[in-house]
Tab-separated table of C-alpha atoms in Angstrom:
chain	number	residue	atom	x	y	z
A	128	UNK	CA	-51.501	43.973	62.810
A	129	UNK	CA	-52.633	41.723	65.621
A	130	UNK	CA	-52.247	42.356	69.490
A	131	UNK	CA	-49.768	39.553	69.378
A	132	UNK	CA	-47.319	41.704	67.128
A	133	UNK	CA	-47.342	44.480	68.182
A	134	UNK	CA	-46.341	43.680	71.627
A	135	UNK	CA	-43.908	41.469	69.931
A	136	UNK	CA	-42.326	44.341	68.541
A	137	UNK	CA	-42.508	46.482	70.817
A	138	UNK	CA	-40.370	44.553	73.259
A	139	UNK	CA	-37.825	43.516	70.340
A	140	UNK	CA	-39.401	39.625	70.748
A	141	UNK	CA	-38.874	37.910	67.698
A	142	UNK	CA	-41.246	34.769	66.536
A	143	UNK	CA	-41.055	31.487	68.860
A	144	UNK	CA	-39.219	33.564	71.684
A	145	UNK	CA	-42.386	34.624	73.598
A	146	UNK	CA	-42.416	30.650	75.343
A	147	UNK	CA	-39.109	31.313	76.550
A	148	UNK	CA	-39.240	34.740	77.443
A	149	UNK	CA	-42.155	34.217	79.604
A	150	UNK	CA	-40.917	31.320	81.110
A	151	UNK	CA	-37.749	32.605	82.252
A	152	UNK	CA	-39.681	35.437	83.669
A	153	UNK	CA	-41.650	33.315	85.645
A	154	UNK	CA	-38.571	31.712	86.939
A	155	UNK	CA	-37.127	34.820	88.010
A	156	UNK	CA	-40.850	35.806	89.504
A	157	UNK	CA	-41.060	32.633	91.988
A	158	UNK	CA	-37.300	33.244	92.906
A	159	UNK	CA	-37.448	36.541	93.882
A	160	UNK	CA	-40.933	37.274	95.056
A	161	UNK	CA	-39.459	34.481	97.772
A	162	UNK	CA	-36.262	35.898	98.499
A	163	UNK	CA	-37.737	39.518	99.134
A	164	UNK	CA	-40.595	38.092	101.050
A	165	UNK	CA	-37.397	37.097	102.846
A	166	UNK	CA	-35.154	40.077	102.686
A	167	UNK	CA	-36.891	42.697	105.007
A	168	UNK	CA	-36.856	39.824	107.525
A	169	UNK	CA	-33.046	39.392	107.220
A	170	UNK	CA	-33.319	42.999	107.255
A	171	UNK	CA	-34.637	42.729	110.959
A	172	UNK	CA	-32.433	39.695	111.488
A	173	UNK	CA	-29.756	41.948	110.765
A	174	UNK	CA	-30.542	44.495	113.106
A	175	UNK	CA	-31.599	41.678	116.121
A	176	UNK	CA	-28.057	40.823	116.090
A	177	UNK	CA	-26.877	44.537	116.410
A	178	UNK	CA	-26.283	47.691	114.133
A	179	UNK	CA	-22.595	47.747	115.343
A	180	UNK	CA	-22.140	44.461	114.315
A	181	UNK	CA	-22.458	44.041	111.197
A	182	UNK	CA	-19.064	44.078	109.780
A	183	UNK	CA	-19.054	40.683	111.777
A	184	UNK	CA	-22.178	39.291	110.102
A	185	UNK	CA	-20.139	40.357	106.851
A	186	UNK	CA	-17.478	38.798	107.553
A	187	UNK	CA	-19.454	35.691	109.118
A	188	UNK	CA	-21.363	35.759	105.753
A	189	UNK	CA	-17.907	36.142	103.629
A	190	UNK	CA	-16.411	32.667	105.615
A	191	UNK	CA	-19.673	31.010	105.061
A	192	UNK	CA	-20.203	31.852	101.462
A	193	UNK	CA	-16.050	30.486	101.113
A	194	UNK	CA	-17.001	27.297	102.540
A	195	UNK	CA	-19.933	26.585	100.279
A	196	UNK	CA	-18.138	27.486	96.909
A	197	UNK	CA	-16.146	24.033	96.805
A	198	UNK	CA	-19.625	21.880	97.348
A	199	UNK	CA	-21.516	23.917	94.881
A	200	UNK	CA	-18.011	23.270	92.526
A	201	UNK	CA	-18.307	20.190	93.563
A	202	UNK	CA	-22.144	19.505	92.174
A	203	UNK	CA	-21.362	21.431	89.184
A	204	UNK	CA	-18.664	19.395	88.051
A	205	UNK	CA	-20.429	16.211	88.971
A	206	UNK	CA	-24.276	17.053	87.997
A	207	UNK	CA	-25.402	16.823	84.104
A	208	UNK	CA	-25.972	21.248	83.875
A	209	UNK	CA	-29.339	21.059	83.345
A	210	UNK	CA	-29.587	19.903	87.035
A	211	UNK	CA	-27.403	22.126	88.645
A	212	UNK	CA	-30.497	24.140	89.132
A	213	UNK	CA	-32.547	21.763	90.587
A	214	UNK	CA	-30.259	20.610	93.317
A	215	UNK	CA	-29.554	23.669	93.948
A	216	UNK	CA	-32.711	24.788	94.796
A	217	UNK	CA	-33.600	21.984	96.933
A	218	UNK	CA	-30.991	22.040	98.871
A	219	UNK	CA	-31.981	25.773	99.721
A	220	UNK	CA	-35.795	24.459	99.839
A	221	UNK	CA	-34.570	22.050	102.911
A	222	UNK	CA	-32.648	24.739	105.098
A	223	UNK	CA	-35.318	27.080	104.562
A	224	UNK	CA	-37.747	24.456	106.778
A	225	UNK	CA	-34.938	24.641	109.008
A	226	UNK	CA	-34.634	27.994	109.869
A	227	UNK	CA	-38.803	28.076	109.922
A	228	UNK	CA	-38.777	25.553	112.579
A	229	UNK	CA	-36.112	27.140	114.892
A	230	UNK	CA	-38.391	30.813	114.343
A	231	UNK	CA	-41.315	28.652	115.764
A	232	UNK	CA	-39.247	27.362	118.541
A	233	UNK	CA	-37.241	30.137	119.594
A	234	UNK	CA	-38.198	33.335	117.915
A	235	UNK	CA	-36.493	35.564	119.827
A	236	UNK	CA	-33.194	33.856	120.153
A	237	UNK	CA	-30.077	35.929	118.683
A	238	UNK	CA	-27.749	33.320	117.237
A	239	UNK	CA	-30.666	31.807	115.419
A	240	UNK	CA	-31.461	35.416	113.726
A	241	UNK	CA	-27.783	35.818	113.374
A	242	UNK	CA	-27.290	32.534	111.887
A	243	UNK	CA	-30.426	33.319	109.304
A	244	UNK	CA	-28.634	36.601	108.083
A	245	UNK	CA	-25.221	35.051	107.532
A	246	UNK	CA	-27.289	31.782	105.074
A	247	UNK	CA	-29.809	33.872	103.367
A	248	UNK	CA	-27.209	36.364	102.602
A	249	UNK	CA	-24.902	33.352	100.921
A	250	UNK	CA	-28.260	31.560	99.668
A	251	UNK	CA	-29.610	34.418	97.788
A	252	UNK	CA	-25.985	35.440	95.989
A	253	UNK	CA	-25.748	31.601	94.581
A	254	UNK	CA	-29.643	30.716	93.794
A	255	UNK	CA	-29.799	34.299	91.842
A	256	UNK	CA	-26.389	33.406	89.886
A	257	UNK	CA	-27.727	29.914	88.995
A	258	UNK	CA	-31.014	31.097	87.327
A	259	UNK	CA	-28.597	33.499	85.091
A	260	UNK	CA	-26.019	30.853	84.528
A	261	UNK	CA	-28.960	28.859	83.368
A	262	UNK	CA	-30.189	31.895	81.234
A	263	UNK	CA	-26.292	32.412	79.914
A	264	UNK	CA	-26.049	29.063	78.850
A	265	UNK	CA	-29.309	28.749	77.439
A	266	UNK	CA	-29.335	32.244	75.324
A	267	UNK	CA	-26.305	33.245	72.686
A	268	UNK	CA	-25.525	36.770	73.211
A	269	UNK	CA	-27.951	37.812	70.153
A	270	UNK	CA	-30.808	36.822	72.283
A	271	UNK	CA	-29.764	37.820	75.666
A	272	UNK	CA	-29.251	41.321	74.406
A	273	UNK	CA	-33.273	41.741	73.233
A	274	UNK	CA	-34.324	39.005	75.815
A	275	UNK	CA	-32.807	38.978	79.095
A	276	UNK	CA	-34.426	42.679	80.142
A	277	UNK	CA	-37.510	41.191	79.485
A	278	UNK	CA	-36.900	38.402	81.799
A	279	UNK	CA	-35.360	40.302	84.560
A	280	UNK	CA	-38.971	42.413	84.818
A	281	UNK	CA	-39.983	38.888	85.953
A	282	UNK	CA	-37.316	38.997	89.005
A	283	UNK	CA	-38.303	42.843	89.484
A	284	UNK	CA	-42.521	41.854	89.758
A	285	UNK	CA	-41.635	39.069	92.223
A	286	UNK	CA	-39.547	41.674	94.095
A	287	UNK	CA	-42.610	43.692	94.209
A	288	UNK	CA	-45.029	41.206	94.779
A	289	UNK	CA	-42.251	39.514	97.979
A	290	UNK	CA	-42.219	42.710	99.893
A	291	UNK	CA	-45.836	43.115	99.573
A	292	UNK	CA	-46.859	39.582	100.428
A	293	UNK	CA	-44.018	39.807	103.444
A	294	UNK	CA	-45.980	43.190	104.798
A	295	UNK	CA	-49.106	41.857	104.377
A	296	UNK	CA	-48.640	38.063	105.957
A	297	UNK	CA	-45.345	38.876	108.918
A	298	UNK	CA	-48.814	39.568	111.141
A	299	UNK	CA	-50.728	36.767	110.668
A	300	UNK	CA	-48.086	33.803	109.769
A	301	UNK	CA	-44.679	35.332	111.164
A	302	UNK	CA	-41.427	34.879	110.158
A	303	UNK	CA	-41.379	30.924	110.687
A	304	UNK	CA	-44.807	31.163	107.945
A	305	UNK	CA	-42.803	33.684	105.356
A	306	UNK	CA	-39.821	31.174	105.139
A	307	UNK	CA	-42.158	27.943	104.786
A	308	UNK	CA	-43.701	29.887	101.770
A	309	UNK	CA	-40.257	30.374	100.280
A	310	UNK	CA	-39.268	27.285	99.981
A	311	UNK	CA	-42.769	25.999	97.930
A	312	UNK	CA	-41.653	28.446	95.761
A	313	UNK	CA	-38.288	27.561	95.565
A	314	UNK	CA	-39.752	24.122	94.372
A	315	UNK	CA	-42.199	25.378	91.997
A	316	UNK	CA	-38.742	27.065	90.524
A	317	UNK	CA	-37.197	23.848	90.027
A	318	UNK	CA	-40.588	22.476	87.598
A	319	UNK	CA	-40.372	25.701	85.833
A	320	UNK	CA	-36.502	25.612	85.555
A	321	UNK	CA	-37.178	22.295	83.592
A	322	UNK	CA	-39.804	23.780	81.097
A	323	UNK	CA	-36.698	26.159	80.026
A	324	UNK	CA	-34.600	23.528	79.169
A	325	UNK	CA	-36.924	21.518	77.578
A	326	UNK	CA	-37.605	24.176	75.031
A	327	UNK	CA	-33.988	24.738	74.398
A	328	UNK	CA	-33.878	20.775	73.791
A	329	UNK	CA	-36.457	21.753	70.946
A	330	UNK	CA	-33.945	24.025	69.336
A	331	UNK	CA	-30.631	24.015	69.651
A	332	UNK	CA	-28.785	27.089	68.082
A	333	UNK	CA	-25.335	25.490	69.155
A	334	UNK	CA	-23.466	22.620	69.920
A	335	UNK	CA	-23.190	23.081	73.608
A	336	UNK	CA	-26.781	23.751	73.428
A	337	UNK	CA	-27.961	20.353	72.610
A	338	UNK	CA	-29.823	18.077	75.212
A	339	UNK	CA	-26.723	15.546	74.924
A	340	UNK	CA	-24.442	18.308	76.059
A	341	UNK	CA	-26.080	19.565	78.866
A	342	UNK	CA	-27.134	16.116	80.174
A	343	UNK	CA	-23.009	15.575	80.365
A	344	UNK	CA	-21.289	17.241	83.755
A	345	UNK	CA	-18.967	20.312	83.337
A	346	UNK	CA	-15.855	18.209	84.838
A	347	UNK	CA	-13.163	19.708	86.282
A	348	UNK	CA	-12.363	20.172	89.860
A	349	UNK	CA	-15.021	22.037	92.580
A	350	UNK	CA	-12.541	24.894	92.353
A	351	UNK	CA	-11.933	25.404	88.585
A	352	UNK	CA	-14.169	28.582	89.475
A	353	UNK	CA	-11.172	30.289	90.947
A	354	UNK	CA	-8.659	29.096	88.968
A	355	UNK	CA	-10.583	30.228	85.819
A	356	UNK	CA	-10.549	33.770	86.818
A	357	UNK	CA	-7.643	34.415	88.197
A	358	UNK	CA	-5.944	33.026	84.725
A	359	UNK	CA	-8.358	35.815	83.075
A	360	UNK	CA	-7.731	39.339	82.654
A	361	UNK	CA	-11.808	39.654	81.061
A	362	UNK	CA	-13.114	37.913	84.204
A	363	UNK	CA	-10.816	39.522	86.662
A	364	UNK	CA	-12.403	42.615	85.291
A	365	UNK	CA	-15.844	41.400	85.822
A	366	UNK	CA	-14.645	40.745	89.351
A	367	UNK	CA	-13.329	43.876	89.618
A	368	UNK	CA	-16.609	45.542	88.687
A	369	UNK	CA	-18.479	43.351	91.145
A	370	UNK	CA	-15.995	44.413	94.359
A	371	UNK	CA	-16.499	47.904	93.832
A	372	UNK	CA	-20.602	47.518	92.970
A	373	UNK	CA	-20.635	45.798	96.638
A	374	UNK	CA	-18.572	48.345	98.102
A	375	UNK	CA	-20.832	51.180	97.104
A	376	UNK	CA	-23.704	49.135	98.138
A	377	UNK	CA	-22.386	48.411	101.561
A	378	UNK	CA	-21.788	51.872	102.228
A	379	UNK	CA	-25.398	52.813	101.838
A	380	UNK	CA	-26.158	49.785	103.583
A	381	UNK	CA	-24.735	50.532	106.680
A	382	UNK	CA	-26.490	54.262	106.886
A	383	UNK	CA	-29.686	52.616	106.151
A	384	UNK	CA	-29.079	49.701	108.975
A	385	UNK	CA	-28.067	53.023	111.353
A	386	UNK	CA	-31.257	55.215	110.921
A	387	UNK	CA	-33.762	52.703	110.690
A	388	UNK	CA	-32.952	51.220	114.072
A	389	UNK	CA	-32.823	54.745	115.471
A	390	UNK	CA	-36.726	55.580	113.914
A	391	UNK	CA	-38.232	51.592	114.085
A	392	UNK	CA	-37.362	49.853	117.217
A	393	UNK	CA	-40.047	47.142	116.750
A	394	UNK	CA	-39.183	44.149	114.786
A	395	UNK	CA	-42.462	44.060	113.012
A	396	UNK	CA	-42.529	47.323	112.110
A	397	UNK	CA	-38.598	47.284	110.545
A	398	UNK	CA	-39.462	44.215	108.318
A	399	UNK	CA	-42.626	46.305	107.271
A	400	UNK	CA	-40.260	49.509	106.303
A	401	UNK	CA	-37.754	47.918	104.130
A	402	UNK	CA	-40.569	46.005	102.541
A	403	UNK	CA	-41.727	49.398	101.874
A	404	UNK	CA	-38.436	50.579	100.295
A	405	UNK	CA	-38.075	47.194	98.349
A	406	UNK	CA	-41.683	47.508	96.873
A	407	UNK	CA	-40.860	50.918	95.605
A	408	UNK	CA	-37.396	49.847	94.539
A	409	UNK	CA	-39.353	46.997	91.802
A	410	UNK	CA	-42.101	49.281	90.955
A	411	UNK	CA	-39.287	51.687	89.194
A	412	UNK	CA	-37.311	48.855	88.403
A	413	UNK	CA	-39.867	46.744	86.411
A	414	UNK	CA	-41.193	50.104	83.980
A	415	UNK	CA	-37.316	50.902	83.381
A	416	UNK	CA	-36.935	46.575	82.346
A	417	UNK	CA	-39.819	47.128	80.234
A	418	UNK	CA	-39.371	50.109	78.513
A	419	UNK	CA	-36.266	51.366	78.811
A	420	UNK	CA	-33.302	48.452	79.075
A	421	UNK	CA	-33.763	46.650	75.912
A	422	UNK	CA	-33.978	50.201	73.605
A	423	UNK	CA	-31.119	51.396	75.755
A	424	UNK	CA	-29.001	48.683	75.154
A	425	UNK	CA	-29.597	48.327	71.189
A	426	UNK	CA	-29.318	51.842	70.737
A	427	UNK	CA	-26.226	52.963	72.782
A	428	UNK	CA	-24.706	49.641	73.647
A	429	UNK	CA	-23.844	47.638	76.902
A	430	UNK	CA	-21.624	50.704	77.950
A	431	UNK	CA	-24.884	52.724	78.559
A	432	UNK	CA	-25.866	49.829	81.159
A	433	UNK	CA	-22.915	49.503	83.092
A	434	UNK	CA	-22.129	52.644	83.651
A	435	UNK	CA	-24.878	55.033	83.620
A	436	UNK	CA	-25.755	54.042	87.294
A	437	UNK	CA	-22.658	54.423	88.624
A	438	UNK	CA	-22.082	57.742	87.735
A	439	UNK	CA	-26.045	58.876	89.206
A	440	UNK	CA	-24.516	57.139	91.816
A	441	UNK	CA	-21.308	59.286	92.594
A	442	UNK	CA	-23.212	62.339	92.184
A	443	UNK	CA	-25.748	61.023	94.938
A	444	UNK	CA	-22.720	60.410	97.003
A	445	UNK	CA	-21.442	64.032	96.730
A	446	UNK	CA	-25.234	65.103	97.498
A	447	UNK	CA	-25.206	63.146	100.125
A	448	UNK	CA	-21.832	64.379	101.710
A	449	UNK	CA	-23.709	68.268	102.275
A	450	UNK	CA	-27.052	66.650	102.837
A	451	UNK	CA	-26.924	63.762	105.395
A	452	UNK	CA	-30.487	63.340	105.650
A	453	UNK	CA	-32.649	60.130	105.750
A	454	UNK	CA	-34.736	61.268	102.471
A	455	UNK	CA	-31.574	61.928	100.803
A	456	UNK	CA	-30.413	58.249	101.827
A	457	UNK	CA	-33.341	56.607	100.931
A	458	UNK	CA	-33.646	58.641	97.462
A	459	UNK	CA	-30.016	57.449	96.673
A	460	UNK	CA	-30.598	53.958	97.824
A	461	UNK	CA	-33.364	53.751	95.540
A	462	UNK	CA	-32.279	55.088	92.571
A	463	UNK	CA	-29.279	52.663	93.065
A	464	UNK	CA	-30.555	49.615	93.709
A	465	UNK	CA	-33.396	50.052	90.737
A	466	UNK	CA	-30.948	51.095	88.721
A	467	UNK	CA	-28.528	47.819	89.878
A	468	UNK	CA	-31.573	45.735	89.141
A	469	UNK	CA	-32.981	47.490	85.788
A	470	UNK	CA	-29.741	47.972	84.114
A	471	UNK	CA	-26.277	47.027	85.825
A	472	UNK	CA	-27.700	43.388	86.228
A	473	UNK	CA	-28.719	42.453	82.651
A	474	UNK	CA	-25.786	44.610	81.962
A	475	UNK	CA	-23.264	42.223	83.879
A	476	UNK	CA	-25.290	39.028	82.627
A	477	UNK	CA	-24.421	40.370	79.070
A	478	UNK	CA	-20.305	39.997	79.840
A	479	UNK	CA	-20.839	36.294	80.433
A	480	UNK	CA	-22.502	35.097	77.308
A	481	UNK	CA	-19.239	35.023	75.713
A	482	UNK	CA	-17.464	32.951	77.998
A	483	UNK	CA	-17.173	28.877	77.923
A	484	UNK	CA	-19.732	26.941	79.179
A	485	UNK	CA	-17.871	25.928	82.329
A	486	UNK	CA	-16.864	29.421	82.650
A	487	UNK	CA	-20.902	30.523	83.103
A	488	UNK	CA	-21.216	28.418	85.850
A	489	UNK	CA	-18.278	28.204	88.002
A	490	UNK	CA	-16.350	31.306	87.469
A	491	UNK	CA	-19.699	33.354	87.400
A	492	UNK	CA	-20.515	31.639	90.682
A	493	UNK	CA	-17.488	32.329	91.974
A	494	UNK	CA	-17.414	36.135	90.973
A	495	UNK	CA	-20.983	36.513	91.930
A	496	UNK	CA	-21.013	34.936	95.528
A	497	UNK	CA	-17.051	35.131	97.037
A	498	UNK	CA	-16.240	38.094	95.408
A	499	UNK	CA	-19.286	39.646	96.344
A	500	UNK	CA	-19.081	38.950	99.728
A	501	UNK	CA	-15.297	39.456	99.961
A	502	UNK	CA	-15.885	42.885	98.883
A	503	UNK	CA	-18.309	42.901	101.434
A	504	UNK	CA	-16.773	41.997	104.202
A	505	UNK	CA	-13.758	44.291	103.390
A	506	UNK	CA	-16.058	47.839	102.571
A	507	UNK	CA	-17.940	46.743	105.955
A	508	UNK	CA	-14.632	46.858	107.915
A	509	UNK	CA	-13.581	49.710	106.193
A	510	UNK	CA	-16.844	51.672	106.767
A	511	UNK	CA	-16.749	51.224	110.436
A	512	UNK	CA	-13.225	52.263	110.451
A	513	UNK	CA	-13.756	55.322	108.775
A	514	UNK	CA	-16.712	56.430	110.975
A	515	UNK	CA	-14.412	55.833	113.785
A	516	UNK	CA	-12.001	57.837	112.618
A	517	UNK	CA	-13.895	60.515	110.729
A	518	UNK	CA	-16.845	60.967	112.641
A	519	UNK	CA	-18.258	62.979	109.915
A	520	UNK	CA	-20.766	61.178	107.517
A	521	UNK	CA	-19.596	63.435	104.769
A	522	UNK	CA	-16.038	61.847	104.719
A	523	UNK	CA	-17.662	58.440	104.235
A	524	UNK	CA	-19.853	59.716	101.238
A	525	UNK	CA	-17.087	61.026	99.428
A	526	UNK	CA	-15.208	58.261	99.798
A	527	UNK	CA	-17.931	56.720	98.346
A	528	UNK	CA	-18.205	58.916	95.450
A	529	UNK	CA	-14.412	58.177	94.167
A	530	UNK	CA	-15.760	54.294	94.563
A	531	UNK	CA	-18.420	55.052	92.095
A	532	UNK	CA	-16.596	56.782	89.915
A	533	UNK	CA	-13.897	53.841	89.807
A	534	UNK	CA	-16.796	51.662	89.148
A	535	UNK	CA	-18.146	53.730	86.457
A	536	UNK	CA	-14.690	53.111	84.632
A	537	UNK	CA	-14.143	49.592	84.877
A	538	UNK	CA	-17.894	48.958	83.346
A	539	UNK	CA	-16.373	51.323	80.315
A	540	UNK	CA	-13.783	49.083	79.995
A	541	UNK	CA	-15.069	45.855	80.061
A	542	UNK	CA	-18.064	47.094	77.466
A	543	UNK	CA	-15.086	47.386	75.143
A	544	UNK	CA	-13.738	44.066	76.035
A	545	UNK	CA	-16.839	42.164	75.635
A	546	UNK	CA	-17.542	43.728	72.187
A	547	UNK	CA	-14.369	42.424	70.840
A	548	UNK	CA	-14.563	38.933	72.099
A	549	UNK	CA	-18.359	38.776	70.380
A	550	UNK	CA	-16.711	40.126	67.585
A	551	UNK	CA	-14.025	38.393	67.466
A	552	UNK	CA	-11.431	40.937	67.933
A	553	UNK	CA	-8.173	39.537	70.092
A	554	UNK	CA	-8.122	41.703	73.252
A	555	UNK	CA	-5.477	43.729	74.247
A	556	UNK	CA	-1.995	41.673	75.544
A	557	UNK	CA	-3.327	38.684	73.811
A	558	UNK	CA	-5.467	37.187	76.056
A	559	UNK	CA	-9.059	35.565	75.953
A	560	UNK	CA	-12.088	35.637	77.744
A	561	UNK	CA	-11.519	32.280	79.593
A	562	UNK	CA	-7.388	31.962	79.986
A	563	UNK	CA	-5.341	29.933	78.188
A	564	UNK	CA	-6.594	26.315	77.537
A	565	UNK	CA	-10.205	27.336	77.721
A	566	UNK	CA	-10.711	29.167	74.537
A	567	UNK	CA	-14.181	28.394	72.911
């Protein structure tokens, strides 16, 4: 048996898929080796602009992400799909310069840093949804079930490799140099975004799939997005899933924000420390893609993905509540976020290979950015408020743990939703995956 083979079949990679595989790794890679080279210095941004504001840079980032949801409906309904990417990405390629020149110009100026927290925090939400929209559209659920784990160790390298790079170069190039770098490598996405396609064009597996069809525009209006999901009960559970995944993480969040202010006061070293945390977060993330997600998955279904973490997450909530330490923070954050990244992300992916193709972009979008950050915006407010109120970390934690554990359920439930649309099955009350008039 040749090398080749065996690590075929060891990953689950059947013959021909080892082009695509690696090439949608690689796209994931040059994404997110930029965009955490780029998070510990929102990170710091973050903190520049003030611990006790936050909820207002939520918020801030909530409004902004609402205004850009009609002009990226707007391109996608307009823009042959295969480009959606690609203008995407550029667009994000030319604010990055921005932002790089007003660092060189004014590094220490506030509204600049708070600006740069509010767009990187909408930029990275949409470019990360298009590369998976892409990968949705691109991949039947067969493949995305053996495939897209493999593909998401790409994202989890480049968030090992970003961190490191951003510890190693915030000395010698700054911030203005880290953001310039970004944005080549939000262009060298774009060339290898086009290799994908061009090896669907090769093989077509359905009808949507065909160059012809994704050289057309979606249509529709630039918010069909919203008005997809709220006429689904499947996708309004997807949503659901997704508020209550951002609540949990903006509880953390804000405890993480809190202590590391308290123990880093330089700016330097802050962007160095959640580099740190990131670069340990991918290390554990990329052996669980590699080894673990795919077998998981084929052996005890999607449930096992979206819901496992969830539930380690509750119980490090409730340990958290009678130990409100920073090592006990930091080992829940990580386990949570790797575990986000390892399993609940291919895991969520999974749910939207069996919507319509105009579903994968715009309602995804929609779910994935607005939602997100509404959910935001509303567990920051309601975080502050309960410290005010409480003034006892523990309350907050536990509160936390009955989010988690409301999480845990709705991933149960829309496992079992997403196995009867892929097999076929009507879903309960009669309804499909897209609302009525959009049925595949």
């Amino acid at each position: 048996m040749s090398l080749s083979t065996r690590i075929a079949r060891t990953f689950g990679v059947a013959e021909g898929e080892a082009r695509p595989v690696l090439t949608g790794a690689t796209l994931f890679f040059v994404m997110f080796a930029g965009y955490f080279m780029l998070r510990p210095v929102r990170e710091t941004m973050g903190v520049a602009g003030g611990v006790d504001n936050l909820q207002w840079l939520f918020t801030g980032t909530f409004v902004a992400t609402l205004a850009a949801m009609p002009l990226f409906g707007w391109i996608a309904s307009k823009v042959p799909r295969r480009r959606i990417l690609p203008w995407t990405f550029g667009f994000f390629a030319v604010n990055l310069a921005l932002f790089a020149l007003g660092f060189q110009r004014e590094p220490e100026n506030v509204w600049i840093a708070r600006t740069f927290y509010i767009w990187i925090s909408v930029f990275n939400l949409i470019a990360i949804s298009v590369i998976w929209s892409v990968c949705v559209d691109l991949f039947p659920s067969t493949q995305a079930k053996r495939l897209f784990a493999l593909m998401a160790a790409g994202a989890s390298l480049g968030g090992l490799v970003g961190p490191l790079l951003g510890i190693a170069l915030v000395g010698p190039i700054g911030h203005a140099g880290l953001l310039w770098l970004a944005a080549g490598l939000l262009l060298v996405g774009i060339v290898i975004a086009r290799q994908l396609q061009r090896w669907r064009d090769a093989q077509p597996v359905r009808d949507e799939l065909t160059a012809q069809a994704r050289a057309r525009p979606l249509g529709g209006h630039p918010f069909a997005g919203i008005t997809t999901v709220l006429r689904s009960p499947y996708l309004l559970g997807i949503s659901l899933f997704v508020l209550l995944l951002a609540s949990v993480s903006t509880f953390l969040y804000f405890e993480q924000a809190r202590l590391v202010e308290l123990k880093f006061p330089d700016r330097e070293d802050q962007t160095r420390v959640f580099g740190t945390i990131d670069a340990i977060v991918q290390s554990l993330t990329i052996l669980s893609q590699l080894f673990i997600t795919g077998r998981l998955v084929q052996r005890l279904g999607l449930a096992a993905l979206l819901v496992a973490v969830p539930v380690v997450t509750m119980l490090g909530f409730v340990w958290l509540a009678f130990a409100p330490t920073f090592a006990v923070l930091a080992a829940v954050m990580v386990v949570r976020r790797a575990g986000e990244y390892a399993f609940v992300r291919p895991g969520r992916e999974m749910l939207f290979t069996v919507v319509p193709t105009e579903a994968k972009y715009k309602a995804k979008n929609f779910i994935d950015s607005v939602v997100y950050r509404g959910a935001d915006a509303v567990s920051g407010w309601a975080k502050a408020l309960v410290d005010m109120l409480a003034q006892q970390p523990a309350i907050a934690a536990l509160l936390g743990a009955a989010i988690a554990l409301a999480w845990a359920l709705t991933g149960a439930g829309l496992a079992r939703a997403q196995a009867r649309v892929e097999n076929a099955e009507p879903l309960p009350g009669g309804f499909d995956v897209a609302g009525e008039g959009l049925r595949r």
